[in-house]
Amino acid sequence: MMVQISCLDCEIQKSNCFSLITREDLIGFDEKKRSTIYKKNQIIFYAGSQPTGLFCLKSGKVKISKTGIDGKEQIVRFVTNGELLGIRAFVGGRLYSATATALEDSVICYITKRAFFKVLLKYPLVSQCLMKNLSQMLEDAEDKMTSMAQKPVRERLAESLIILNNVFQTGRPDCPSVLNPVISLSRVDLANLVGTATETVIRLLSDFKEEKLVEIYGRKIKLLNIEKLMKVGKMLP
């Protein structure tokens, strides 16, 4: 479903790379962009499809995932408010290497390729900002690869819970006072993030609950002892 959202009034725009654009050019952006509500589990784009523009998440949460040769899904990362989707494929002129799916009802803005590159040519600082974001994404991907290769499942689960805690906390600009966010994610998605079987995640979460590291309410998880979870996940120096 399409919605009307102005870049001039968007708080998200003020906190990302597009904050460097003047009011006049933002008005031009509005004329060339569209905003859409994606329902939970709705696909934004598929792996193997051709980027024709750039997506920016205004509100909600999105997972980026790949499917292996065995048909099993692997969650690559999560996208939260203000972040761009498909930026690597878009800038690199490649097909999408992963699929983007709404984890909850999300509002996503779409910017045409022509409008985007017009801004890049006019604002070198926007290009520099995006390069920093891409560099951070690469660093995060390298960290994840190292974790998957070197850490046992228990440590990877603890690390993933810390990451998810940050995702569900920072993804709420409408409620910045949230200090103890609740992670709402299916056990299947959590297993696909950690890279293990769903049954293993369920068993380890039960262990964490007995150790008073987490509270569990159905599919929802609340972290009780972040410092200890970080130690379990070998995230402290």
CSV table of N, CA and C in Angstrom, one decimal, residues 22 27 46 51 55 59-60 76 88 91 106 115 128 139 189 193 204 212:
chain,number,residue,atom,x,y,z
A,22,THR,N,20.3,19.7,0.5
A,22,THR,CA,19.6,20.9,0.8
A,22,THR,C,18.0,20.7,0.7
A,27,ILE,N,13.0,18.5,-1.9
A,27,ILE,CA,11.7,18.7,-2.6
A,27,ILE,C,11.7,17.9,-3.9
A,46,TYR,N,14.0,-9.8,-4.4
A,46,TYR,CA,14.5,-11.2,-4.4
A,46,TYR,C,15.9,-11.3,-4.8
A,51,PRO,N,18.5,-4.4,-9.5
A,51,PRO,CA,18.1,-3.2,-8.9
A,51,PRO,C,17.8,-2.1,-9.9
A,55,PHE,N,16.3,1.4,-1.9
A,55,PHE,CA,15.3,1.4,-0.9
A,55,PHE,C,15.9,1.9,0.4
A,59,SER,N,10.6,2.9,8.7
A,59,SER,CA,10.2,2.3,10.0
A,59,SER,C,9.9,0.8,9.8
A,60,GLY,N,10.1,0.1,10.9
A,60,GLY,CA,10.0,-1.4,10.9
A,60,GLY,C,11.3,-2.1,10.9
A,76,VAL,N,21.7,-12.9,6.8
A,76,VAL,CA,23.0,-12.2,6.6
A,76,VAL,C,23.0,-11.0,7.6
A,88,ARG,N,24.7,-2.3,-2.0
A,88,ARG,CA,25.9,-2.9,-2.6
A,88,ARG,C,25.6,-3.3,-4.1
A,91,VAL,N,24.8,0.1,-6.2
A,91,VAL,CA,26.0,0.9,-6.6
A,91,VAL,C,27.0,0.1,-7.5
A,106,SER,N,6.4,-2.6,7.7
A,106,SER,CA,7.5,-1.6,7.6
A,106,SER,C,7.1,-0.6,6.5
A,115,ALA,N,17.5,9.7,-9.9
A,115,ALA,CA,17.5,10.7,-8.9
A,115,ALA,C,18.6,10.5,-7.9
A,128,GLN,N,30.8,10.0,0.2
A,128,GLN,CA,31.7,9.6,1.2
A,128,GLN,C,31.0,8.9,2.4
A,139,GLU,N,33.0,-4.8,7.2
A,139,GLU,CA,33.6,-5.2,8.5
A,139,GLU,C,32.7,-6.1,9.3
A,189,ASP,N,13.9,-18.2,12.5
A,189,ASP,CA,14.8,-17.1,12.1
A,189,ASP,C,16.0,-17.0,13.0
A,193,LEU,N,19.9,-17.2,11.7
A,193,LEU,CA,20.9,-16.2,12.0
A,193,LEU,C,22.1,-16.8,12.6
A,204,LEU,N,19.2,-24.4,23.8
A,204,LEU,CA,20.2,-23.4,24.4
A,204,LEU,C,19.4,-22.2,25.1
A,212,LYS,N,19.3,-17.7,34.2
A,212,LYS,CA,18.9,-16.3,34.5
A,212,LYS,C,19.5,-15.3,33.6
